[in-house]
mmCIF file of C-alpha atoms and ligand atoms in Angstrom:
data_model
loop_
_atom_site.group_PDB
_atom_site.id
_atom_site.type_symbol
_atom_site.label_atom_id
_atom_site.label_comp_id
_atom_site.label_asym_id
_atom_site.label_seq_id
_atom_site.Cartn_x
_atom_site.Cartn_y
_atom_site.Cartn_z
ATOM 1 C CA MET A 859 45.134 -3.506 -0.888
ATOM 2 C CA THR A 860 42.822 -6.108 -2.468
ATOM 3 C CA CYS A 861 39.126 -6.338 -1.660
ATOM 4 C CA GLU A 862 39.809 -9.725 -0.080
ATOM 5 C CA GLN A 863 42.424 -8.175 2.205
ATOM 6 C CA PHE A 864 39.981 -5.430 3.068
ATOM 7 C CA ASP A 865 37.384 -7.965 4.095
ATOM 8 C CA GLN A 866 39.862 -9.896 6.218
ATOM 9 C CA TRP A 867 40.715 -6.728 8.146
ATOM 10 C CA LEU A 868 37.223 -5.217 8.296
ATOM 11 C CA ASP A 869 36.286 -6.647 11.685
ATOM 12 C CA ALA A 870 39.496 -5.472 13.355
ATOM 13 C CA TYR A 871 39.039 -2.123 11.609
ATOM 14 C CA LEU A 872 35.519 -1.627 13.024
ATOM 15 C CA GLU A 873 36.568 -2.771 16.479
ATOM 16 C CA GLY A 874 39.486 -0.368 16.445
ATOM 17 C CA GLY A 875 42.048 -3.178 16.399
ATOM 18 C CA LEU A 876 44.268 -1.993 13.579
ATOM 19 C CA THR A 877 47.491 0.072 13.617
ATOM 20 C CA PRO A 878 47.278 3.645 12.293
ATOM 21 C CA THR A 879 49.044 2.497 9.117
ATOM 22 C CA GLN A 880 46.597 -0.390 8.568
ATOM 23 C CA GLN A 881 43.715 1.994 9.220
ATOM 24 C CA GLY A 882 45.041 4.350 6.631
ATOM 25 C CA ALA A 883 45.255 1.536 4.068
ATOM 26 C CA MET A 884 41.639 0.604 4.805
ATOM 27 C CA GLN A 885 40.447 4.159 4.346
ATOM 28 C CA ALA A 886 42.427 4.594 1.184
ATOM 29 C CA HIS A 887 40.802 1.422 -0.211
ATOM 30 C CA MET A 888 37.328 2.626 0.726
ATOM 31 C CA ALA A 889 37.960 5.927 -1.007
ATOM 32 C CA GLU A 890 38.462 4.167 -4.287
ATOM 33 C CA CYS A 891 36.272 1.000 -3.949
ATOM 34 C CA THR A 892 32.523 1.741 -3.570
ATOM 35 C CA LEU A 893 31.685 -1.923 -2.939
ATOM 36 C CA CYS A 894 34.008 -2.265 0.008
ATOM 37 C CA HIS A 895 32.891 1.073 1.306
ATOM 38 C CA ALA A 896 29.234 -0.170 1.220
ATOM 39 C CA HIS A 897 30.290 -3.448 2.854
ATOM 40 C CA ALA A 898 31.913 -1.560 5.685
ATOM 41 C CA SER A 899 28.932 0.622 6.403
ATOM 42 C CA GLU A 900 26.583 -2.346 6.209
ATOM 43 C CA MET A 901 28.781 -4.260 8.691
ATOM 44 C CA GLN A 902 28.853 -1.216 10.977
ATOM 45 C CA ALA A 903 25.026 -1.275 10.789
ATOM 46 C CA VAL A 904 25.044 -4.997 11.832
ATOM 47 C CA LEU A 905 27.222 -4.280 14.847
ATOM 48 C CA SER A 906 25.161 -1.297 15.903
ATOM 49 C CA ALA A 907 21.925 -3.346 15.580
ATOM 50 C CA ALA A 908 23.523 -6.036 17.788
ATOM 51 C CA THR A 909 24.419 -3.544 20.480
ATOM 52 C CA ALA A 910 20.932 -2.035 20.369
ATOM 53 C CA LEU A 911 19.170 -5.340 21.007
ATOM 54 C CA PRO A 912 17.612 -5.627 24.480
ATOM 55 C CA ARG A 913 19.826 -7.839 26.599
ATOM 56 C CA SER A 914 17.016 -8.631 28.990
ATOM 57 C CA ILE A 915 13.508 -9.778 28.009
ATOM 58 C CA VAL A 916 10.810 -10.539 30.524
ATOM 59 C CA PRO A 917 9.378 -13.980 29.849
ATOM 60 C CA PRO A 918 5.661 -13.824 28.749
ATOM 61 C CA ARG A 919 4.708 -15.835 31.842
ATOM 62 C CA ASP A 920 6.136 -16.500 35.262
ATOM 63 C CA LEU A 921 8.411 -19.568 34.848
ATOM 64 C CA TRP A 922 9.295 -19.793 38.529
ATOM 65 C CA PRO A 923 6.393 -22.069 39.727
ATOM 66 C CA ASP A 924 7.370 -24.757 37.225
ATOM 67 C CA ILE A 925 11.012 -24.475 38.205
ATOM 68 C CA ALA A 926 10.240 -24.550 41.988
ATOM 69 C CA ALA A 927 8.138 -27.703 41.451
ATOM 70 C CA ARG A 928 11.091 -29.427 39.795
ATOM 71 C CA LEU A 929 13.842 -28.402 42.181
ATOM 72 C CA PRO A 930 15.182 -31.535 43.862
ATOM 73 C CA ALA A 931 15.703 -31.085 47.598
ATOM 74 C CA ARG A 932 19.327 -30.697 48.565
ATOM 75 C CA ARG A 933 20.898 -32.242 51.673
ATOM 76 C CA GLY A 934 17.765 -31.691 53.731
ATOM 77 C CA VAL A 935 18.918 -28.348 54.971
ATOM 78 C CA HIS A 936 15.775 -26.805 53.624
ATOM 79 C CA GLY A 937 13.898 -29.970 53.078
ATOM 80 C CA SER A 938 10.419 -28.517 53.604
ATOM 81 C CA ARG A 939 9.020 -26.448 50.763
ATOM 82 C CA SER A 940 9.513 -22.820 51.334
ATOM 83 C CA VAL A 941 6.648 -20.812 52.887
ATOM 84 C CA LEU A 942 6.662 -18.554 49.823
ATOM 85 C CA TRP A 943 4.974 -20.944 47.479
ATOM 86 C CA SER A 944 2.780 -22.896 49.775
ATOM 87 C CA ARG A 945 -0.862 -22.118 49.020
ATOM 88 C CA TRP A 946 -1.451 -20.265 52.183
ATOM 89 C CA VAL A 947 0.644 -19.191 55.085
ATOM 90 C CA PRO A 948 -0.393 -17.088 58.069
ATOM 91 C CA LEU A 949 0.679 -13.466 57.714
ATOM 92 C CA ALA A 950 2.894 -13.809 60.752
ATOM 93 C CA ALA A 951 4.981 -16.411 58.931
ATOM 94 C CA ALA A 952 5.172 -14.184 55.878
ATOM 95 C CA ALA A 953 6.287 -11.344 58.111
ATOM 96 C CA ALA A 954 9.283 -13.367 59.265
ATOM 97 C CA VAL A 955 10.276 -13.932 55.674
ATOM 98 C CA LEU A 956 9.851 -10.275 54.770
ATOM 99 C CA ILE A 957 11.961 -9.155 57.692
ATOM 100 C CA THR A 958 14.617 -11.583 56.562
ATOM 101 C CA VAL A 959 14.648 -10.092 53.087
ATOM 102 C CA THR A 960 14.780 -6.561 54.384
ATOM 103 C CA ALA A 961 17.573 -7.472 56.751
ATOM 104 C CA THR A 962 19.438 -9.075 53.866
ATOM 105 C CA ILE A 963 19.192 -5.968 51.716
ATOM 106 C CA THR A 964 20.212 -3.800 54.589
ATOM 107 C CA TYR A 965 23.158 -6.102 55.191
ATOM 108 C CA ARG A 966 24.172 -6.070 51.551
ATOM 109 C CA LEU A 967 24.113 -2.294 51.434
ATOM 110 C CA SER A 968 26.335 -2.230 54.545
ATOM 111 C CA ARG A 969 23.888 -0.044 56.421
ATOM 112 C CA PRO A 970 24.524 -0.221 60.179
ATOM 113 C CA ALA A 971 20.956 0.752 61.102
ATOM 114 C CA ALA A 972 18.150 -1.653 61.857
ATOM 115 C CA PRO A 973 16.017 -2.650 58.892
ATOM 116 C CA GLY A 974 12.880 -0.706 58.132
ATOM 117 C CA LEU A 975 14.084 2.586 59.614
ATOM 118 C CA VAL A 976 13.411 4.389 56.341
ATOM 119 C CA LEU A 977 9.647 3.941 56.193
ATOM 120 C CA THR A 978 7.835 5.096 53.117
ATOM 121 C CA ALA A 979 4.112 5.100 52.659
ATOM 122 C CA THR A 980 4.221 3.820 49.099
ATOM 123 C CA ALA A 981 7.048 2.610 46.978
ATOM 124 C CA PRO A 982 8.545 5.672 45.249
ATOM 125 C CA ARG A 983 9.304 6.069 41.499
ATOM 126 C CA ALA A 984 10.750 3.231 39.485
ATOM 127 C CA VAL A 985 14.445 3.049 38.770
ATOM 128 C CA ALA A 986 15.158 4.701 35.415
ATOM 129 C CA GLY A 987 15.856 2.181 32.695
ATOM 130 C CA PHE A 988 14.363 -0.756 34.554
ATOM 131 C CA ALA A 989 11.053 -1.446 32.811
ATOM 132 C CA ALA A 990 10.442 -4.489 35.019
ATOM 133 C CA ASP A 991 10.602 -2.271 38.108
ATOM 134 C CA ARG A 992 7.824 -0.218 36.783
ATOM 135 C CA GLU A 993 5.706 -3.317 35.929
ATOM 136 C CA TYR A 994 6.151 -4.509 39.507
ATOM 137 C CA VAL A 995 5.001 -1.154 40.812
ATOM 138 C CA LEU A 996 1.897 -1.224 38.612
ATOM 139 C CA ALA A 997 1.052 -4.799 39.596
ATOM 140 C CA ALA A 998 1.365 -3.932 43.267
ATOM 141 C CA GLU A 999 -0.862 -0.826 42.826
ATOM 142 C CA ASP A 1000 -3.569 -3.026 41.368
ATOM 143 C CA LEU A 1001 -3.516 -5.350 44.302
ATOM 144 C CA GLU A 1002 -3.396 -2.472 46.750
ATOM 145 C CA ARG A 1003 -6.548 -1.100 45.178
ATOM 146 C CA VAL A 1004 -8.373 -4.433 45.629
ATOM 147 C CA LEU A 1005 -7.054 -4.662 49.112
ATOM 148 C CA ARG A 1006 -8.349 -1.186 50.066
ATOM 149 C CA GLU A 1007 -11.810 -2.169 48.950
ATOM 150 C CA GLY A 1008 -11.890 -5.312 51.112
ATOM 151 C CA ARG A 1009 -9.758 -4.271 54.118
ATOM 152 C CA GLU A 1010 -12.670 -3.806 56.573
ATOM 153 C CA ARG A 1011 -13.124 -7.592 56.367
ATOM 154 C CA LEU A 1012 -9.641 -8.079 57.943
ATOM 155 C CA ALA A 1013 -8.979 -8.101 61.605
ATOM 156 C CA PRO A 1014 -7.314 -4.890 62.854
ATOM 157 C CA SER A 1015 -4.296 -6.867 64.048
ATOM 158 C CA THR A 1016 -3.919 -8.362 60.564
ATOM 159 C CA VAL A 1017 -4.168 -4.940 58.971
ATOM 160 C CA GLU A 1018 -1.515 -3.652 61.400
ATOM 161 C CA LEU A 1019 0.773 -6.564 60.623
ATOM 162 C CA LEU A 1020 0.219 -6.143 56.912
ATOM 163 C CA GLU A 1021 1.015 -2.477 56.976
ATOM 164 C CA ARG A 1022 4.161 -2.956 59.044
ATOM 165 C CA ASN A 1023 5.424 -5.472 56.498
ATOM 166 C CA LEU A 1024 4.514 -3.441 53.497
ATOM 167 C CA ALA A 1025 6.405 -0.515 55.022
ATOM 168 C CA LEU A 1026 9.396 -2.784 55.622
ATOM 169 C CA ILE A 1027 9.436 -4.096 52.127
ATOM 170 C CA ASP A 1028 8.888 -0.681 50.593
ATOM 171 C CA ALA A 1029 11.847 0.530 52.526
ATOM 172 C CA ALA A 1030 13.814 -2.411 51.150
ATOM 173 C CA ILE A 1031 12.728 -1.599 47.607
ATOM 174 C CA ALA A 1032 13.658 2.036 48.094
ATOM 175 C CA GLU A 1033 17.100 1.168 49.444
ATOM 176 C CA ALA A 1034 17.770 -1.303 46.679
ATOM 177 C CA ARG A 1035 16.821 1.331 44.090
ATOM 178 C CA THR A 1036 18.978 3.951 45.589
ATOM 179 C CA ALA A 1037 21.906 1.562 45.532
ATOM 180 C CA LEU A 1038 21.092 0.508 41.980
ATOM 181 C CA GLU A 1039 21.077 4.101 40.791
ATOM 182 C CA ALA A 1040 24.628 4.393 42.034
ATOM 183 C CA ASP A 1041 25.635 0.987 40.642
ATOM 184 C CA PRO A 1042 23.189 0.017 37.792
ATOM 185 C CA ALA A 1043 25.150 -2.945 36.580
ATOM 186 C CA ASN A 1044 25.130 -4.791 39.954
ATOM 187 C CA ALA A 1045 23.302 -8.069 39.293
ATOM 188 C CA ASP A 1046 23.050 -8.913 43.006
ATOM 189 C CA LEU A 1047 21.344 -5.600 43.768
ATOM 190 C CA ARG A 1048 18.954 -6.131 40.941
ATOM 191 C CA ALA A 1049 18.259 -9.663 42.216
ATOM 192 C CA LEU A 1050 17.476 -8.166 45.620
ATOM 193 C CA LEU A 1051 15.180 -5.577 44.102
ATOM 194 C CA TRP A 1052 13.225 -8.101 42.122
ATOM 195 C CA GLY A 1053 13.094 -10.397 45.080
ATOM 196 C CA ALA A 1054 11.630 -7.603 47.232
ATOM 197 C CA HIS A 1055 9.057 -6.784 44.578
ATOM 198 C CA ARG A 1056 8.002 -10.434 44.386
ATOM 199 C CA GLN A 1057 7.666 -10.669 48.135
ATOM 200 C CA LYS A 1058 5.455 -7.618 48.097
ATOM 201 C CA LEU A 1059 3.239 -9.070 45.396
ATOM 202 C CA ASP A 1060 3.052 -12.368 47.294
ATOM 203 C CA LEU A 1061 2.071 -10.597 50.496
ATOM 204 C CA LEU A 1062 -0.536 -8.409 48.740
ATOM 205 C CA ASP A 1063 -1.895 -11.408 46.903
ATOM 206 C CA ARG A 1064 -2.304 -13.422 50.073
ATOM 207 C CA ALA A 1065 -3.903 -10.481 51.873
ATOM 208 C CA THR A 1066 -6.472 -9.807 49.073
ATOM 209 C CA ARG A 1067 -7.377 -13.515 49.102
ATOM 210 C CA LEU A 1068 -7.866 -13.273 52.803
ATOM 211 C CA THR A 1069 -10.419 -10.446 52.292
ATOM 212 C CA ARG A 1070 -12.382 -12.746 50.084
ATOM 213 C CA SER A 1071 -12.362 -15.822 52.354
ATOM 214 C CA MET B 651 22.520 -13.572 56.901
ATOM 215 C CA SER B 652 24.833 -14.408 53.990
ATOM 216 C CA ASP B 653 24.268 -13.577 50.335
ATOM 217 C CA PRO B 654 21.743 -15.400 48.139
ATOM 218 C CA ILE B 655 24.363 -17.451 46.312
ATOM 219 C CA GLU B 656 25.712 -18.810 49.541
ATOM 220 C CA ARG B 657 22.205 -19.623 50.883
ATOM 221 C CA ALA B 658 21.075 -21.135 47.632
ATOM 222 C CA ARG B 659 24.151 -23.321 47.602
ATOM 223 C CA GLU B 660 23.152 -24.594 50.970
ATOM 224 C CA GLY B 661 19.834 -25.601 49.546
ATOM 225 C CA ASP B 662 17.575 -22.634 50.307
ATOM 226 C CA PRO B 663 15.015 -22.271 47.468
ATOM 227 C CA ASP B 664 13.971 -18.789 48.605
ATOM 228 C CA ALA B 665 17.482 -17.622 48.028
ATOM 229 C CA PHE B 666 17.574 -19.401 44.704
ATOM 230 C CA ARG B 667 14.407 -17.538 43.703
ATOM 231 C CA VAL B 668 16.057 -14.265 44.411
ATOM 232 C CA LEU B 669 18.911 -15.314 42.010
ATOM 233 C CA TYR B 670 16.280 -16.430 39.470
ATOM 234 C CA GLU B 671 14.453 -13.050 39.651
ATOM 235 C CA GLY B 672 17.689 -11.193 39.091
ATOM 236 C CA HIS B 673 18.814 -13.220 36.085
ATOM 237 C CA VAL B 674 15.791 -14.596 34.335
ATOM 238 C CA GLY B 675 15.435 -11.637 31.911
ATOM 239 C CA ARG B 676 18.894 -12.050 30.534
ATOM 240 C CA ILE B 677 18.700 -15.870 30.406
ATOM 241 C CA TYR B 678 15.339 -15.709 28.658
ATOM 242 C CA ALA B 679 16.629 -13.202 26.077
ATOM 243 C CA LEU B 680 19.633 -15.469 25.322
ATOM 244 C CA CYS B 681 17.447 -18.615 25.177
ATOM 245 C CA LEU B 682 14.896 -16.937 22.959
ATOM 246 C CA ARG B 683 17.590 -16.007 20.498
ATOM 247 C CA LEU B 684 19.410 -19.326 20.705
ATOM 248 C CA ALA B 685 16.211 -21.284 20.205
ATOM 249 C CA GLY B 686 14.374 -18.840 17.929
ATOM 250 C CA ASP B 687 11.067 -19.961 19.510
ATOM 251 C CA PRO B 688 9.254 -18.685 22.697
ATOM 252 C CA GLY B 689 7.972 -22.056 23.804
ATOM 253 C CA LYS B 690 11.356 -23.722 23.380
ATOM 254 C CA ALA B 691 13.021 -20.758 25.107
ATOM 255 C CA GLU B 692 10.803 -21.229 28.202
ATOM 256 C CA GLU B 693 11.863 -24.893 28.370
ATOM 257 C CA LEU B 694 15.518 -23.881 28.045
ATOM 258 C CA VAL B 695 15.153 -21.322 30.813
ATOM 259 C CA GLN B 696 13.581 -23.855 33.143
ATOM 260 C CA ASP B 697 16.249 -26.454 32.355
ATOM 261 C CA THR B 698 18.980 -23.885 32.837
ATOM 262 C CA PHE B 699 17.766 -22.978 36.323
ATOM 263 C CA ILE B 700 17.216 -26.648 37.317
ATOM 264 C CA ARG B 701 20.730 -27.467 36.221
ATOM 265 C CA ALA B 702 22.114 -24.377 37.963
ATOM 266 C CA TRP B 703 20.425 -25.501 41.205
ATOM 267 C CA GLU B 704 22.009 -28.939 40.848
ATOM 268 C CA LYS B 705 25.435 -27.538 40.024
ATOM 269 C CA LEU B 706 25.438 -24.696 42.498
ATOM 270 C CA PRO B 707 27.366 -26.568 45.232
ATOM 271 C CA GLY B 708 30.248 -26.702 42.712
ATOM 272 C CA PHE B 709 30.121 -22.965 42.019
ATOM 273 C CA ARG B 710 33.173 -21.414 43.587
ATOM 274 C CA GLY B 711 32.807 -17.885 42.306
ATOM 275 C CA GLU B 712 35.819 -17.893 39.920
ATOM 276 C CA SER B 713 33.545 -16.167 37.399
ATOM 277 C CA ALA B 714 30.560 -13.893 38.035
ATOM 278 C CA PHE B 715 27.356 -15.786 38.818
ATOM 279 C CA GLY B 716 25.770 -14.313 35.692
ATOM 280 C CA THR B 717 28.577 -15.672 33.471
ATOM 281 C CA TRP B 718 28.370 -19.040 35.127
ATOM 282 C CA LEU B 719 24.630 -19.161 34.492
ATOM 283 C CA PHE B 720 25.081 -18.065 30.869
ATOM 284 C CA ARG B 721 27.502 -20.967 30.397
ATOM 285 C CA ILE B 722 24.901 -23.409 31.648
ATOM 286 C CA ALA B 723 22.211 -21.797 29.380
ATOM 287 C CA VAL B 724 24.470 -22.041 26.337
ATOM 288 C CA ASN B 725 25.269 -25.730 27.110
ATOM 289 C CA VAL B 726 21.587 -26.529 27.698
ATOM 290 C CA ALA B 727 20.660 -24.861 24.470
ATOM 291 C CA LEU B 728 23.415 -26.408 22.321
ATOM 292 C CA SER B 729 22.990 -29.944 23.766
ATOM 293 C CA GLU B 730 19.290 -29.700 23.291
ATOM 294 C CA ARG B 731 19.811 -28.695 19.686
ATOM 295 C CA ARG B 732 22.166 -31.588 19.145
ATOM 296 C CA ALA B 733 19.522 -34.015 20.543
ATOM 297 C CA THR B 734 16.799 -32.369 18.447
ATOM 298 C CA GLY B 735 19.003 -32.513 15.396
ATOM 299 C CA ARG B 736 19.608 -36.228 15.891
ATOM 300 C CA ARG B 737 15.882 -36.899 16.255
ATOM 301 C CA GLU B 738 15.073 -34.899 13.107
ATOM 302 C CA ALA B 739 17.851 -36.630 11.271
ATOM 303 C CA ARG B 740 16.326 -39.965 12.060
ATOM 304 C CA ILE B 741 12.880 -38.813 10.920
ATOM 305 C CA GLY B 742 14.278 -37.221 7.819
ATOM 306 C CA PRO B 743 13.805 -33.720 6.448
ATOM 307 C CA VAL B 744 10.241 -32.409 6.210
ATOM 308 C CA ALA B 745 9.615 -31.459 2.559
ATOM 309 C CA ASP B 746 7.268 -28.546 3.279
ATOM 310 C CA PRO B 747 8.382 -25.207 1.829
ATOM 311 C CA GLU B 748 5.839 -23.469 4.047
ATOM 312 C CA ALA B 749 7.740 -24.644 7.107
ATOM 313 C CA LEU B 750 10.910 -22.858 6.027
ATOM 314 C CA PRO B 751 11.506 -19.295 7.060
ATOM 315 C CA ALA B 752 10.624 -16.854 4.272
ATOM 316 C CA ALA B 753 13.604 -15.472 2.420
ATOM 317 C CA GLY B 754 13.486 -11.709 2.226
ATOM 318 C CA ARG B 755 10.384 -10.275 3.844
ATOM 319 C CA SER B 756 8.532 -7.536 2.067
ATOM 320 C CA ALA B 757 6.987 -6.144 5.290
ATOM 321 C CA ASP B 758 9.355 -4.123 7.431
ATOM 322 C CA PRO B 759 8.505 -4.479 11.136
ATOM 323 C CA GLY B 760 11.510 -2.466 12.119
ATOM 324 C CA VAL B 761 15.276 -2.830 12.352
ATOM 325 C CA ARG B 762 15.199 -4.746 15.612
ATOM 326 C CA LEU B 763 12.786 -7.436 14.462
ATOM 327 C CA ASP B 764 14.715 -7.752 11.170
ATOM 328 C CA MET B 765 17.814 -8.286 13.215
ATOM 329 C CA GLU B 766 16.107 -10.893 15.496
ATOM 330 C CA ASP B 767 14.933 -12.707 12.347
ATOM 331 C CA ALA B 768 18.308 -12.616 10.760
ATOM 332 C CA ILE B 769 19.938 -13.978 13.954
ATOM 333 C CA ALA B 770 17.344 -16.790 14.086
ATOM 334 C CA GLY B 771 18.386 -17.699 10.555
ATOM 335 C CA LEU B 772 22.063 -18.272 11.489
ATOM 336 C CA PRO B 773 23.533 -21.753 11.842
ATOM 337 C CA PRO B 774 23.469 -22.717 15.562
ATOM 338 C CA LYS B 775 27.127 -22.432 16.386
ATOM 339 C CA ALA B 776 27.648 -19.122 14.468
ATOM 340 C CA ARG B 777 24.476 -17.788 16.182
ATOM 341 C CA ALA B 778 25.710 -18.689 19.681
ATOM 342 C CA VAL B 779 29.098 -17.101 19.103
ATOM 343 C CA PHE B 780 27.538 -13.914 17.583
ATOM 344 C CA LEU B 781 25.126 -13.607 20.490
ATOM 345 C CA LEU B 782 27.847 -14.048 23.066
ATOM 346 C CA TYR B 783 30.367 -11.767 21.407
ATOM 347 C CA ASP B 784 28.458 -8.954 19.689
ATOM 348 C CA VAL B 785 25.225 -8.897 21.790
ATOM 349 C CA GLU B 786 26.527 -9.891 25.214
ATOM 350 C CA GLY B 787 30.057 -8.611 24.972
ATOM 351 C CA TYR B 788 32.087 -11.718 25.908
ATOM 352 C CA GLN B 789 35.605 -12.225 24.630
ATOM 353 C CA HIS B 790 36.643 -15.134 22.472
ATOM 354 C CA ALA B 791 38.566 -16.780 25.358
ATOM 355 C CA GLU B 792 35.405 -16.604 27.492
ATOM 356 C CA ILE B 793 33.241 -17.968 24.685
ATOM 357 C CA ALA B 794 35.641 -20.834 24.143
ATOM 358 C CA GLU B 795 35.420 -21.641 27.775
ATOM 359 C CA MET B 796 31.590 -21.338 27.872
ATOM 360 C CA THR B 797 30.872 -23.399 24.728
ATOM 361 C CA GLY B 798 33.785 -25.848 24.657
ATOM 362 C CA ILE B 799 34.902 -24.758 21.169
ATOM 363 C CA ALA B 800 38.406 -23.586 20.396
ATOM 364 C CA GLU B 801 39.157 -19.860 20.514
ATOM 365 C CA GLY B 802 40.104 -19.910 16.819
ATOM 366 C CA THR B 803 36.778 -21.542 16.001
ATOM 367 C CA SER B 804 34.958 -18.825 17.935
ATOM 368 C CA LYS B 805 36.741 -16.193 15.778
ATOM 369 C CA THR B 806 35.916 -18.068 12.555
ATOM 370 C CA GLN B 807 32.278 -18.439 13.520
ATOM 371 C CA LEU B 808 31.945 -14.807 14.427
ATOM 372 C CA PHE B 809 33.463 -13.768 11.027
ATOM 373 C CA ARG B 810 30.974 -16.051 9.345
ATOM 374 C CA ALA B 811 27.975 -14.998 11.406
ATOM 375 C CA ARG B 812 28.581 -11.225 10.764
ATOM 376 C CA ARG B 813 28.807 -11.699 7.051
ATOM 377 C CA LEU B 814 25.673 -13.887 6.914
ATOM 378 C CA LEU B 815 23.831 -11.210 8.925
ATOM 379 C CA ARG B 816 25.104 -8.468 6.654
ATOM 380 C CA GLU B 817 23.915 -10.365 3.643
ATOM 381 C CA ALA B 818 20.507 -11.093 5.240
ATOM 382 C CA LEU B 819 19.946 -7.476 6.350
ATOM 383 C CA SER B 820 21.177 -5.885 3.090
ATOM 384 C CA ARG B 821 18.705 -7.693 0.879
HETATM 385 ZN ZN1 ZN C 1208 37.199 -3.315 -2.459
#
């Protein structure tokens, strides 16, 4: 085998695409050619480094507001801007949205029970391997701290509504996480989890602003 | 209550946001590596999702939504590069050696950053094929379909990209 031939077969060799005979020829060449041996291990290092790269990187800033502002309306079905990014909506309207999300997640997970049955006081631990999940949890905790300090300025009915919705959304987060632990590659479940996190931050953000108004 | 794709296709921006949240990390990572510049990557991500929103009524689910979105991102990035290339060609090359990436860095910020730098130094088509095959795990047939290049070209570009990277990383 020539060094040129070795190089031509190297990719298939590293990907396990050669016959046993071809593999043997490659190994025999490496045993006597230090240069090709070095090339092979360097190429193996390139492939390992490629595999080790993070496949998901959180953008340094939230790009959604700019995208939302540029989305052309489609067919007038949802012609009015969504409640989620209007500057202020009453909590009751937000509640409807949250219940929708929770119901969606419950539906996606094929749970027969009504949404929000699994109430948890606070969102439990983050899903292993999902750094963004943890970031959302920390962001929510920050807002919850601010909210606790200002909550006596909110009407009791508002507090009650807020807590009911936070419980619903925490339940949704918990359900999405449980499902993700069983099926970590499921992009739809991840989308639901991030969506629920965002909704929670939106709600907390609006509520904390309400305590300051 | 149907799934987010179905609702986004019907024009519901809330549902589209759910899709955005689920995919933005992977699209940003791809755009960052294709563009080699965070500011440009943000633009590409935004353009990708705007175009996805516009094209969503035509999405029939033959491929996974993530793959479909990747295809849009690759096309946005490659067509943007072609447009930029044309503009730069009209203006002419900038004769500023400082503006060129340093060859062979003395500082070693770690294997991963070396790898990111080396990828950024690849020619655009080889870079796109390498990212899709070796980082993202797509097959040549899928890459051909996503980028519009021939399957054989995808193989040739991968062969080239890997050797350029090996050379850059072994310096
Ligand atoms: Zn040799």
